[in-house]
C-alpha atoms as a printed R data frame, in Angstrom:
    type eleno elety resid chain resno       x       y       z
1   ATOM     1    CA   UNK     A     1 -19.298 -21.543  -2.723
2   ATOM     2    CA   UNK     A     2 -21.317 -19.021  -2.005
3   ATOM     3    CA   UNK     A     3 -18.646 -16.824  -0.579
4   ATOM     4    CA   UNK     A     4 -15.987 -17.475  -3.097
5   ATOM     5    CA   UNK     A     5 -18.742 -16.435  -6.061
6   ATOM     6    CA   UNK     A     6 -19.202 -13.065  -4.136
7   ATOM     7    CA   UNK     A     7 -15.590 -12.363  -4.242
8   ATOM     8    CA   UNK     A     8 -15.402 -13.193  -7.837
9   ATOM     9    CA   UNK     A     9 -17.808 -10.914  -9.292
10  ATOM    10    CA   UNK     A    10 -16.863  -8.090  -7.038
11  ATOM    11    CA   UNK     A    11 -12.943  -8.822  -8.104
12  ATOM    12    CA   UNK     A    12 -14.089  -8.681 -11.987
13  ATOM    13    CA   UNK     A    13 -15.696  -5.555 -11.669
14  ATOM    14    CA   UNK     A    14 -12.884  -3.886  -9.810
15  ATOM    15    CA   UNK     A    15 -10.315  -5.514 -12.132
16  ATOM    16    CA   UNK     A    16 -12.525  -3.844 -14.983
17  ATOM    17    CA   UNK     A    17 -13.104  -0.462 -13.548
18  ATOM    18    CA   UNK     A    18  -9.419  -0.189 -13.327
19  ATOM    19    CA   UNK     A    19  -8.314  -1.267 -16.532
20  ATOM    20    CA   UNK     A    20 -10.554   1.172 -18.260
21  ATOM    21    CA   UNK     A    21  -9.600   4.130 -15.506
22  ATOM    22    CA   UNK     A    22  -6.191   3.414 -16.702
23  ATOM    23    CA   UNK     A    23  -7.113   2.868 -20.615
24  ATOM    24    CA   UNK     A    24  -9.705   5.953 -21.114
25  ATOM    25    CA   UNK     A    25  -8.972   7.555 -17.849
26  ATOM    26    CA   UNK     A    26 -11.518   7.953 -14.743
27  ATOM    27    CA   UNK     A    27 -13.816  10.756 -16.505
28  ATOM    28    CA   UNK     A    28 -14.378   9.109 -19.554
29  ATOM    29    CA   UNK     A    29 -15.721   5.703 -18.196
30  ATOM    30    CA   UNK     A    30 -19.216   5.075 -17.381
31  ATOM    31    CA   UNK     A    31 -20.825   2.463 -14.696
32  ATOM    32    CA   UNK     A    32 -22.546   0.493 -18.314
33  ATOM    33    CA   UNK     A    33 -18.664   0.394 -19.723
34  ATOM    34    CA   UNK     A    34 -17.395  -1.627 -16.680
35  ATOM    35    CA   UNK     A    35 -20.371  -3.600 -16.579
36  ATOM    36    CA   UNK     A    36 -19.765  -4.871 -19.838
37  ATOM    37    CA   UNK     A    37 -16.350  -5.047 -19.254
38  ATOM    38    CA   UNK     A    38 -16.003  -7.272 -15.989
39  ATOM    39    CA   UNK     A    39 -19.319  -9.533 -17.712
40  ATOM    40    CA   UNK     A    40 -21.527  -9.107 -14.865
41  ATOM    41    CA   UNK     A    41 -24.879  -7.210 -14.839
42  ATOM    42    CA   UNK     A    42 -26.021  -3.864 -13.448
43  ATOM    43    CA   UNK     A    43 -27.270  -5.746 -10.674
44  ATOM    44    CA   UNK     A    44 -24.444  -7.172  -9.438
45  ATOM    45    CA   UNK     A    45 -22.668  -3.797  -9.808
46  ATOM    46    CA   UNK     A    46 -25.569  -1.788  -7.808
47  ATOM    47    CA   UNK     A    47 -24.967  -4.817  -4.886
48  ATOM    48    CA   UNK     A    48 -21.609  -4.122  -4.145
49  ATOM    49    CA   UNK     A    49 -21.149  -0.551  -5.243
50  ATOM    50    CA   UNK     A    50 -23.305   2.670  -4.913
51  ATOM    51    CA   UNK     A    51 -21.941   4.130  -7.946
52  ATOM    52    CA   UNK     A    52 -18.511   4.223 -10.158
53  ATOM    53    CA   UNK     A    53 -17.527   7.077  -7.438
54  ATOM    54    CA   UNK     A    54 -17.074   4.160  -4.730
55  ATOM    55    CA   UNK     A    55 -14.961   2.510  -6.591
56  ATOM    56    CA   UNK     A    56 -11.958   4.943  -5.693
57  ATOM    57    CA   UNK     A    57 -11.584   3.329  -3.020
58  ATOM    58    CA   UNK     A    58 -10.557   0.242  -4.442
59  ATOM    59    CA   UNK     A    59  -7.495   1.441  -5.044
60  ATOM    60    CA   UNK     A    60  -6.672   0.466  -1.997
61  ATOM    61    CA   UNK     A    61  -6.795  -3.417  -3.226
62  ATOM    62    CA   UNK     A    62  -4.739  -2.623  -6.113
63  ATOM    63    CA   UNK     A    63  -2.085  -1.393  -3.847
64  ATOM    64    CA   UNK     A    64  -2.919  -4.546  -1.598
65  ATOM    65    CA   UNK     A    65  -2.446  -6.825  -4.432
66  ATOM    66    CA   UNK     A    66   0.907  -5.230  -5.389
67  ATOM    67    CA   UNK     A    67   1.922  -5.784  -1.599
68  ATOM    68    CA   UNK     A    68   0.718  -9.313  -1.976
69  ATOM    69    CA   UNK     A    69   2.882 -10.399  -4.967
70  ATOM    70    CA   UNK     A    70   5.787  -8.347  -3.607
71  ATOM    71    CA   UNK     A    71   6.332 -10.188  -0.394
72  ATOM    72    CA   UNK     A    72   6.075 -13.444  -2.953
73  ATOM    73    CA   UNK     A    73   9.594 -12.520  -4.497
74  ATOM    74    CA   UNK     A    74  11.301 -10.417  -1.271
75  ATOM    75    CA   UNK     A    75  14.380 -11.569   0.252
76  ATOM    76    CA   UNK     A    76  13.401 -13.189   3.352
77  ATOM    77    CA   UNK     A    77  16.767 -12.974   5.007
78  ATOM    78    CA   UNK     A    78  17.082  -9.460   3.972
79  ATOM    79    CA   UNK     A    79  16.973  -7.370   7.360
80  ATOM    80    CA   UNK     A    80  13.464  -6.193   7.827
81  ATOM    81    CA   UNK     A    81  13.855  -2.359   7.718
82  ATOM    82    CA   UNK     A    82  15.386  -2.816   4.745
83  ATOM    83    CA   UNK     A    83  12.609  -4.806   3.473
84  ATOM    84    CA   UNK     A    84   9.974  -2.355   4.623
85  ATOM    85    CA   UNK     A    85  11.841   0.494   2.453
86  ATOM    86    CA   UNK     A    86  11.927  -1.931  -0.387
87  ATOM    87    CA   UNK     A    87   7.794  -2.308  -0.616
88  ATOM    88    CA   UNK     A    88   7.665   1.653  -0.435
89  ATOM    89    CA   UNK     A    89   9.742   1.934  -3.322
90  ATOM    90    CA   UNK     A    90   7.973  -0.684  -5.686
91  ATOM    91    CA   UNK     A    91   4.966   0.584  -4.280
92  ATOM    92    CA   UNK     A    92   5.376   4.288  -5.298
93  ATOM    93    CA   UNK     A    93   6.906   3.234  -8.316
94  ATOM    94    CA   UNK     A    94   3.860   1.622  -9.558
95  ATOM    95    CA   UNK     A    95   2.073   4.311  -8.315
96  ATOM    96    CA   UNK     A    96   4.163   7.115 -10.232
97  ATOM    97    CA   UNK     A    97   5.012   4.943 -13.395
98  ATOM    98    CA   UNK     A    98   1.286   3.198 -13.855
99  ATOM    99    CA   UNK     A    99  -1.568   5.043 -11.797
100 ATOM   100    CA   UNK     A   100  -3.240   8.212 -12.985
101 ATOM   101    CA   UNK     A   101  -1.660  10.782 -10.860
102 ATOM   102    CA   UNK     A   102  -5.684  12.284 -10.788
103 ATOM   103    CA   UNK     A   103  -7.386   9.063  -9.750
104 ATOM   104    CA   UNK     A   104  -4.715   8.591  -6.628
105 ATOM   105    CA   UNK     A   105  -5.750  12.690  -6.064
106 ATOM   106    CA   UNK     A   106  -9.409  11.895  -5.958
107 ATOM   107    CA   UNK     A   107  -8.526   9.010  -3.822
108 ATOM   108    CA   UNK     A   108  -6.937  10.566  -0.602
109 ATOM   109    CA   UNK     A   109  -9.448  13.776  -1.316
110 ATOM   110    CA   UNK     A   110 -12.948  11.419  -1.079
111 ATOM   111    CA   UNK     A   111 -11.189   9.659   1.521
112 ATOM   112    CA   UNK     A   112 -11.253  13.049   3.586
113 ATOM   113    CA   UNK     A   113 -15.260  13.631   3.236
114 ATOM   114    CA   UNK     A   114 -15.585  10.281   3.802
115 ATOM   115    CA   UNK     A   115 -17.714   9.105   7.311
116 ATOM   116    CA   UNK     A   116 -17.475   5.347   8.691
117 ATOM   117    CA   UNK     A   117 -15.618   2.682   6.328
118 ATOM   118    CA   UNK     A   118 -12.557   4.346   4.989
119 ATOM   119    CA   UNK     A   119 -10.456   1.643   2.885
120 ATOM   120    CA   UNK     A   120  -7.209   3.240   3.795
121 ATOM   121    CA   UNK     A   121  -7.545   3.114   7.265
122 ATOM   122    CA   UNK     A   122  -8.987  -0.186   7.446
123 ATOM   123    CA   UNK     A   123  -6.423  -2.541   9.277
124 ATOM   124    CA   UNK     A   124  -7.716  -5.603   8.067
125 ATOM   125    CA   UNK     A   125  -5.965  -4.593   5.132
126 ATOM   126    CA   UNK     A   126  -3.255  -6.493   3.808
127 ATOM   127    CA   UNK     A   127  -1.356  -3.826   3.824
128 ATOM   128    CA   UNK     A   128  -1.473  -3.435   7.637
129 ATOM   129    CA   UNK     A   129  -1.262  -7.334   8.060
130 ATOM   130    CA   UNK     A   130   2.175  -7.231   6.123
131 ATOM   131    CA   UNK     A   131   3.779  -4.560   7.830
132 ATOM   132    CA   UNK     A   132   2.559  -5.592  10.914
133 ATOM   133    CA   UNK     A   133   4.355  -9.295  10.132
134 ATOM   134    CA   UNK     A   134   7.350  -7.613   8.876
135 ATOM   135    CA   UNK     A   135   7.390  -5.075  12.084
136 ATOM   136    CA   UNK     A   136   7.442  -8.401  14.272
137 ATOM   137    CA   UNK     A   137   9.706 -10.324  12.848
138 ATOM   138    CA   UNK     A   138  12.128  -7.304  12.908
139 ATOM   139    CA   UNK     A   139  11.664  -7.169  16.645
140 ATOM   140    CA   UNK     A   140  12.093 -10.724  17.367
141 ATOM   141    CA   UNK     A   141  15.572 -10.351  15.094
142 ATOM   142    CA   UNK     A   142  16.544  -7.304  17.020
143 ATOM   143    CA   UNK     A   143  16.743  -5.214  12.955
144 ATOM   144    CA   UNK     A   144  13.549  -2.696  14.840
145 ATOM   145    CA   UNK     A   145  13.311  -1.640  18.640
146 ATOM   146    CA   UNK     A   146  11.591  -3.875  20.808
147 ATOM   147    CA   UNK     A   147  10.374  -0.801  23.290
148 ATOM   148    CA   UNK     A   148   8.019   0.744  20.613
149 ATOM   149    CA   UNK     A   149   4.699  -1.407  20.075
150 ATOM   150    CA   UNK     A   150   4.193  -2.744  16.450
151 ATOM   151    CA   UNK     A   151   1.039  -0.780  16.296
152 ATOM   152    CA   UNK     A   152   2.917   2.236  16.881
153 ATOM   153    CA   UNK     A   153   5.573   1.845  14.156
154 ATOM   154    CA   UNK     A   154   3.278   0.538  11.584
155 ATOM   155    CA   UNK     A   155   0.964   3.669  12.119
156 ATOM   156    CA   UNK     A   156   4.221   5.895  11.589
157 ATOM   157    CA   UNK     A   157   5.410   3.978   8.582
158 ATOM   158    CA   UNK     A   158   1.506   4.244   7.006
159 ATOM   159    CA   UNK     A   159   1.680   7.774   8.093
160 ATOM   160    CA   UNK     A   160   4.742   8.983   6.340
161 ATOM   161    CA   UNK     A   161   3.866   6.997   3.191
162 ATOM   162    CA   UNK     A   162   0.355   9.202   3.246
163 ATOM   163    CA   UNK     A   163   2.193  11.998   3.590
164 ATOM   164    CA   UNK     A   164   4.107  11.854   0.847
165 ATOM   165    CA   UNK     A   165   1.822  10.570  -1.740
166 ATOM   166    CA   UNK     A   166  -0.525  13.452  -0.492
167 ATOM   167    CA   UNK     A   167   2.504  16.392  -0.911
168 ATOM   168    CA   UNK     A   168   2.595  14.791  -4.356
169 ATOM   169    CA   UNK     A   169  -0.901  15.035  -5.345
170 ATOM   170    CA   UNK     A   170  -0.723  18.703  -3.925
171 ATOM   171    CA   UNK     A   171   2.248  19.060  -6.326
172 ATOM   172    CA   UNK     A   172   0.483  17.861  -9.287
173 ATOM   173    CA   UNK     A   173   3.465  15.110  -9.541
174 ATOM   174    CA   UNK     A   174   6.298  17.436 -10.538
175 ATOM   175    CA   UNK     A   175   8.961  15.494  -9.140
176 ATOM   176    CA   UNK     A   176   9.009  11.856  -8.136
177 ATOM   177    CA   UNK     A   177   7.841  10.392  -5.927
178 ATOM   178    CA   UNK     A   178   9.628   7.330  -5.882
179 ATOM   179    CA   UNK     A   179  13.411   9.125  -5.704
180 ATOM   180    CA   UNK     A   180  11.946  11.614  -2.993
181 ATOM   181    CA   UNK     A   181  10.833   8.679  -0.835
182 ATOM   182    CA   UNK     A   182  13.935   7.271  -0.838
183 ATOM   183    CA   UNK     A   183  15.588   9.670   0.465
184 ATOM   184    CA   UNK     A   184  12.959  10.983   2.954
185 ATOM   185    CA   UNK     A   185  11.699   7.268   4.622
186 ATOM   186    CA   UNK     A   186  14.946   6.386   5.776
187 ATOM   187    CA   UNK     A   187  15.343   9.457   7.458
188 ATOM   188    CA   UNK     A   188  11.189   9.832   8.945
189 ATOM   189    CA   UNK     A   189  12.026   6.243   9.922
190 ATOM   190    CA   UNK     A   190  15.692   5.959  11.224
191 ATOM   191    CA   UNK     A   191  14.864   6.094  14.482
192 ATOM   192    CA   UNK     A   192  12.534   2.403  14.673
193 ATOM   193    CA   UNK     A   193  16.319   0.674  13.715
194 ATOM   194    CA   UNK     A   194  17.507  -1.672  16.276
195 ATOM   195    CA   UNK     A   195  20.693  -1.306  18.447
196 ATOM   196    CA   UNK     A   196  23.496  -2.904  16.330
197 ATOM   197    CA   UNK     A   197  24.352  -6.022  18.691
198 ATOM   198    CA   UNK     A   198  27.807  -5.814  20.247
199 ATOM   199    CA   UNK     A   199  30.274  -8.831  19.053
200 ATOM   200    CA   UNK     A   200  32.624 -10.231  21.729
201 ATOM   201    CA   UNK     A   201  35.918 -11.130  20.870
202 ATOM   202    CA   UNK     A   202  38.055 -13.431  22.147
203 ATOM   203    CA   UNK     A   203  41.576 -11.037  22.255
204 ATOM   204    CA   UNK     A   204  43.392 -14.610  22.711
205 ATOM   205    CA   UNK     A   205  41.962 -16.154  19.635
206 ATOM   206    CA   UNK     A   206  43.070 -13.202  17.872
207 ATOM   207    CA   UNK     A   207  47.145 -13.107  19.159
């Protein structure tokens, strides 16, 4: 009980931090605001976060929990490279259409200056743990090359993805994001396809 408790209350303050981030913006919102919000107390807040500045990071679990839902509703005969283009593109779209371009800025730039635990690297993530599920069952279909680890094509998938949202941020979102992935992750990514498998025909069958 104990455990489940502890991810409650740190869930309802993250919930609230980000629905005020998003409602007043990330400047205007103070550590007593989200308190009140997410019903907890300031101790509670001070336990699992050093200040409203951590709290960036949690936009990691927001992506997560977009992630999460997604694979809830994805096709799952729909040939896996396909389906890891399809998360990018909800992804970014929430990310251009609903998240303050300025909070995913301050994002990648504390995650920079950050030492030990950063949240987007961390591949306990669900994010990882889905793309590394997807990545396997793409290999054991023969949709992805079998003669590249999973490791390795995850990282280049999470790499690419980082890119781009960071050329964004650097662009101050003057073009989207979502239409320019599209066209670019296919292309970064083309190469982790499988081999189209070869159908034999039987030329008697066909006379």
């Amino acid at each position: 009980m104990a455990k489940k408790s502890t991810r409650n209350t740190r869930g309802k303050i993250i919930d609230a931090a980000w629905k005020l981030f998003y409602r007043q913006g990330y400047d205007d919102t103070t550590v007593e605001e989200i308190i009140e919000e997410s019903g907890t107390s300031r101790g509670s807040f001070y336990h699992y976060f050093q200040g409203k500045d951590e709290l960036l990071s949690t936009l990691a679990d927001v992506f997560d929990q977009k992630y999460q839902s997604l694979m809830e509703t994805i096709d799952p005969e729909m040939d896996r490279f396909d389906q890891l283009m399809y998360l990018n593109r909800e992804l970014f779209t929430m990310m251009e259409n609903s998240t303050p371009l300025d909070l995913v800025a301050r994002l990648y730039s504390s995650q920079l200056v950050t030492r030990g635990d950063k949240s987007l690297m961390d591949h306990n993530r669900t994010y990882y743990r889905l793309l590394r599920q997807i990545v396997l069952q793409g290999q054991e279909r023969g949709e992805l090359r079998g003669d590249v680890t999973v490791n390795e094509m995850v990282r280049a998938y999470a790499l690419c993805e980082r890119a781009l949202i960071y050329d964004w941020c650097l662009s101050g979102g003057d073009y989207s994001l979502t239409q320019y992935s599209q066209t670019m992750m296919p292309m970064f990514l083309q190469g982790f396809r499988g081999k189209p498998r070869k159908v034999c025909r039987n030329v008697q069958n066909i006379i």
